[in-house]
Amino acid sequence: SLLFSQEHCPFCDPEILSNQSFYEDDLVIGLYTHKPCVDGHCLIIPKRHVERYEDLSDEEAENISKLIKKTQLAVENVYHMHDYLLLEKNGKSAGQDVMHVHFHLIPTKSGDSRFIFLSKLLLRPLFPPISQQIMDENRDKIHEALLLF
C-alpha cells in the first residue's frame, strides 16, 4: 500500500498539516480530522513518521499524552462534551489505515446511544470530507481554546 511509505503519508504532507493543524511543537501535531464523526473529532500525531505506538520515543509518547489532555479540555470548552473515546490502532488487522501513529480523540454526545455513536464511528470512512470553511472554523476554535490551558 502507498500509505506504508512516508513519501505518500497524509500525515507527512505539508499541505494537509497546514490545512488541518491546530497545534504544533517540536515533536507532535494536533489535527482536526477532515471526516469527523462528531464536532470536535481530533487527531494527535507525532511529527516524525512513526508507524506503531511502540516505535515512539519516550519523549514523543509523553508529548502526545500531554497534547491529548489539553486537546480534550479545549474540545470540552468549545463543544461542551465531557466524555470522549480515545482510539489508536496498530497494524492493518487492527484497522489502521494510515500507517502513521495517530490517536483519535472523539467527543461523545450525552444524548447519543452507543449504537448511534458506534454507527457513526464505523461509517466515518464513507462520510464526505467537511468543507474548507467548516475545517477552518473548527480548527481555529480548538486552537483558541488550547491557549487557555
Short mmCIF file of the C-alpha atoms (twelve columns), coordinates in Angstrom:
data_MODEL
# 
_entry.id   MODEL 
# 
loop_
_atom_site.group_PDB 
_atom_site.id 
_atom_site.type_symbol 
_atom_site.label_atom_id 
_atom_site.label_alt_id 
_atom_site.label_comp_id 
_atom_site.label_asym_id 
_atom_site.label_seq_id 
_atom_site.Cartn_x 
_atom_site.Cartn_y 
_atom_site.Cartn_z 
_atom_site.pdbx_PDB_model_num 
ATOM 1   C CA . SER A 1   0.000   0.000  0.000  1 
ATOM 2   C CA . LEU A 2   1.168   3.518  -0.734 1 
ATOM 3   C CA . LEU A 3   0.302   4.585  2.796  1 
ATOM 4   C CA . PHE A 4   3.120   2.444  4.178  1 
ATOM 5   C CA . SER A 5   5.771   4.887  2.980  1 
ATOM 6   C CA . GLN A 6   6.451   8.298  4.437  1 
ATOM 7   C CA . GLU A 7   6.549   9.730  0.922  1 
ATOM 8   C CA . HIS A 8   2.821   9.037  0.462  1 
ATOM 9   C CA . CYS A 9   1.695   9.530  4.076  1 
ATOM 10  C CA . PRO A 10  -1.080  12.122 4.510  1 
ATOM 11  C CA . PHE A 11  0.231   12.965 7.999  1 
ATOM 12  C CA . CYS A 12  3.619   13.862 6.471  1 
ATOM 13  C CA . ASP A 13  2.040   16.037 3.730  1 
ATOM 14  C CA . PRO A 14  2.790   19.729 4.457  1 
ATOM 15  C CA . GLU A 15  -0.425  20.847 2.726  1 
ATOM 16  C CA . ILE A 16  -2.630  18.583 4.864  1 
ATOM 17  C CA . LEU A 17  -0.754  19.559 8.020  1 
ATOM 18  C CA . SER A 18  -1.081  23.302 7.390  1 
ATOM 19  C CA . ASN A 19  -4.764  22.899 6.495  1 
ATOM 20  C CA . GLN A 20  -5.808  20.790 9.496  1 
ATOM 21  C CA . SER A 21  -3.311  21.663 12.248 1 
ATOM 22  C CA . PHE A 22  -4.485  23.432 15.406 1 
ATOM 23  C CA . TYR A 23  -1.272  22.778 17.406 1 
ATOM 24  C CA . GLU A 24  2.361   22.008 16.675 1 
ATOM 25  C CA . ASP A 25  5.539   21.728 18.710 1 
ATOM 26  C CA . ASP A 26  8.913   20.088 18.014 1 
ATOM 27  C CA . LEU A 27  7.518   16.550 18.366 1 
ATOM 28  C CA . VAL A 28  3.723   16.451 17.991 1 
ATOM 29  C CA . ILE A 29  0.873   17.916 15.964 1 
ATOM 30  C CA . GLY A 30  -2.839  18.256 16.683 1 
ATOM 31  C CA . LEU A 31  -5.142  17.981 13.667 1 
ATOM 32  C CA . TYR A 32  -8.852  18.471 13.152 1 
ATOM 33  C CA . THR A 33  -9.945  15.450 11.122 1 
ATOM 34  C CA . HIS A 34  -11.331 16.008 7.623  1 
ATOM 35  C CA . LYS A 35  -14.101 13.412 8.196  1 
ATOM 36  C CA . PRO A 36  -15.277 13.912 11.787 1 
ATOM 37  C CA . CYS A 37  -17.771 11.507 13.392 1 
ATOM 38  C CA . VAL A 38  -18.907 14.389 15.578 1 
ATOM 39  C CA . ASP A 39  -17.888 18.007 16.098 1 
ATOM 40  C CA . GLY A 40  -14.569 18.129 17.897 1 
ATOM 41  C CA . HIS A 41  -13.115 14.906 16.430 1 
ATOM 42  C CA . CYS A 42  -9.345  15.471 16.518 1 
ATOM 43  C CA . LEU A 43  -6.177  13.541 15.738 1 
ATOM 44  C CA . ILE A 44  -2.959  13.707 17.744 1 
ATOM 45  C CA . ILE A 45  0.138   12.560 15.834 1 
ATOM 46  C CA . PRO A 46  3.909   12.521 16.181 1 
ATOM 47  C CA . LYS A 47  5.667   14.890 13.795 1 
ATOM 48  C CA . ARG A 48  8.157   12.165 12.890 1 
ATOM 49  C CA . HIS A 49  6.839   9.404  10.624 1 
ATOM 50  C CA . VAL A 50  6.327   6.503  13.038 1 
ATOM 51  C CA . GLU A 51  4.050   3.600  12.115 1 
ATOM 52  C CA . ARG A 52  3.375   1.984  15.507 1 
ATOM 53  C CA . TYR A 53  2.938   3.184  19.070 1 
ATOM 54  C CA . GLU A 54  5.832   1.101  20.424 1 
ATOM 55  C CA . ASP A 55  8.188   2.836  17.970 1 
ATOM 56  C CA . LEU A 56  7.591   6.262  19.531 1 
ATOM 57  C CA . SER A 57  10.367  7.727  21.636 1 
ATOM 58  C CA . ASP A 58  9.522   8.240  25.312 1 
ATOM 59  C CA . GLU A 59  9.556   11.994 24.710 1 
ATOM 60  C CA . GLU A 60  7.160   11.701 21.753 1 
ATOM 61  C CA . ALA A 61  4.793   9.494  23.782 1 
ATOM 62  C CA . GLU A 62  4.907   11.988 26.666 1 
ATOM 63  C CA . ASN A 63  4.194   14.973 24.409 1 
ATOM 64  C CA . ILE A 64  1.346   13.092 22.718 1 
ATOM 65  C CA . SER A 65  -0.144  12.301 26.122 1 
ATOM 66  C CA . LYS A 66  0.078   15.943 27.219 1 
ATOM 67  C CA . LEU A 67  -1.488  17.170 23.977 1 
ATOM 68  C CA . ILE A 68  -4.326  14.643 24.273 1 
ATOM 69  C CA . LYS A 69  -5.149  16.015 27.739 1 
ATOM 70  C CA . LYS A 70  -5.007  19.656 26.618 1 
ATOM 71  C CA . THR A 71  -6.985  18.936 23.451 1 
ATOM 72  C CA . GLN A 72  -9.705  17.186 25.420 1 
ATOM 73  C CA . LEU A 73  -10.025 20.231 27.690 1 
ATOM 74  C CA . ALA A 74  -10.160 22.524 24.647 1 
ATOM 75  C CA . VAL A 75  -12.742 20.331 22.889 1 
ATOM 76  C CA . GLU A 76  -14.847 20.212 26.061 1 
ATOM 77  C CA . ASN A 77  -14.633 24.007 26.328 1 
ATOM 78  C CA . VAL A 78  -15.691 24.527 22.691 1 
ATOM 79  C CA . TYR A 79  -18.247 21.745 22.168 1 
ATOM 80  C CA . HIS A 80  -19.442 21.170 25.751 1 
ATOM 81  C CA . MET A 81  -18.895 17.404 25.584 1 
ATOM 82  C CA . HIS A 82  -17.156 15.939 28.628 1 
ATOM 83  C CA . ASP A 83  -16.998 12.259 27.650 1 
ATOM 84  C CA . TYR A 84  -14.815 11.001 24.824 1 
ATOM 85  C CA . LEU A 85  -13.304 7.985  23.128 1 
ATOM 86  C CA . LEU A 86  -9.541  7.754  22.650 1 
ATOM 87  C CA . LEU A 87  -8.676  5.356  19.830 1 
ATOM 88  C CA . GLU A 88  -5.302  4.300  18.416 1 
ATOM 89  C CA . LYS A 89  -4.804  1.297  16.128 1 
ATOM 90  C CA . ASN A 90  -1.559  -0.545 15.360 1 
ATOM 91  C CA . GLY A 91  -1.377  -2.605 12.162 1 
ATOM 92  C CA . LYS A 92  -3.710  -3.483 9.307  1 
ATOM 93  C CA . SER A 93  -5.529  -6.256 11.191 1 
ATOM 94  C CA . ALA A 94  -6.332  -3.741 13.946 1 
ATOM 95  C CA . GLY A 95  -7.890  -1.428 11.350 1 
ATOM 96  C CA . GLN A 96  -5.010  1.038  10.931 1 
ATOM 97  C CA . ASP A 97  -5.492  2.667  7.509  1 
ATOM 98  C CA . VAL A 98  -2.833  5.370  7.681  1 
ATOM 99  C CA . MET A 99  0.482   3.864  8.709  1 
ATOM 100 C CA . HIS A 100 1.499   6.817  10.881 1 
ATOM 101 C CA . VAL A 101 0.665   6.686  14.596 1 
ATOM 102 C CA . HIS A 102 -2.453  8.730  15.258 1 
ATOM 103 C CA . PHE A 103 -4.782  8.990  18.217 1 
ATOM 104 C CA . HIS A 104 -8.428  9.798  17.524 1 
ATOM 105 C CA . LEU A 105 -9.961  11.938 20.265 1 
ATOM 106 C CA . ILE A 106 -13.701 11.665 19.666 1 
ATOM 107 C CA . PRO A 107 -16.071 13.523 21.988 1 
ATOM 108 C CA . THR A 108 -19.337 11.757 22.701 1 
ATOM 109 C CA . LYS A 109 -22.729 13.398 22.935 1 
ATOM 110 C CA . SER A 110 -24.624 12.528 26.080 1 
ATOM 111 C CA . GLY A 111 -27.831 12.044 24.083 1 
ATOM 112 C CA . ASP A 112 -26.359 9.580  21.572 1 
ATOM 113 C CA . SER A 113 -26.919 5.909  22.231 1 
ATOM 114 C CA . ARG A 114 -23.910 3.616  21.975 1 
ATOM 115 C CA . PHE A 115 -25.420 2.185  18.804 1 
ATOM 116 C CA . ILE A 116 -25.642 5.615  17.139 1 
ATOM 117 C CA . PHE A 117 -22.113 6.506  18.255 1 
ATOM 118 C CA . LEU A 118 -20.614 3.208  17.031 1 
ATOM 119 C CA . SER A 119 -22.515 3.523  13.750 1 
ATOM 120 C CA . LYS A 120 -21.032 6.991  13.177 1 
ATOM 121 C CA . LEU A 121 -17.588 5.655  14.023 1 
ATOM 122 C CA . LEU A 122 -17.856 2.685  11.660 1 
ATOM 123 C CA . LEU A 123 -19.406 4.686  8.820  1 
ATOM 124 C CA . ARG A 124 -16.961 7.600  9.117  1 
ATOM 125 C CA . PRO A 125 -14.793 6.470  6.171  1 
ATOM 126 C CA . LEU A 126 -17.870 6.790  3.943  1 
ATOM 127 C CA . PHE A 127 -18.566 10.385 5.040  1 
ATOM 128 C CA . PRO A 128 -17.626 13.163 2.636  1 
ATOM 129 C CA . PRO A 129 -14.836 15.468 3.845  1 
ATOM 130 C CA . ILE A 130 -16.020 18.630 5.559  1 
ATOM 131 C CA . SER A 131 -15.790 21.926 3.677  1 
ATOM 132 C CA . GLN A 132 -12.742 24.159 3.998  1 
ATOM 133 C CA . GLN A 133 -14.874 26.737 5.829  1 
ATOM 134 C CA . ILE A 134 -16.008 24.205 8.454  1 
ATOM 135 C CA . MET A 135 -12.432 22.910 8.779  1 
ATOM 136 C CA . ASP A 136 -11.113 26.440 9.348  1 
ATOM 137 C CA . GLU A 137 -13.828 27.288 11.893 1 
ATOM 138 C CA . ASN A 138 -13.344 24.124 13.956 1 
ATOM 139 C CA . ARG A 139 -9.555  24.159 13.759 1 
ATOM 140 C CA . ASP A 140 -9.437  27.812 14.842 1 
ATOM 141 C CA . LYS A 141 -11.896 27.279 17.733 1 
ATOM 142 C CA . ILE A 142 -9.756  24.463 19.118 1 
ATOM 143 C CA . HIS A 143 -6.555  26.441 18.623 1 
ATOM 144 C CA . GLU A 144 -8.004  29.406 20.532 1 
ATOM 145 C CA . ALA A 145 -9.328  27.200 23.344 1 
ATOM 146 C CA . LEU A 146 -5.919  25.471 23.682 1 
ATOM 147 C CA . LEU A 147 -4.401  28.820 24.585 1 
ATOM 148 C CA . LEU A 148 -6.432  28.699 27.816 1 
ATOM 149 C CA . PHE A 149 -4.669  25.538 29.032 1 
# 
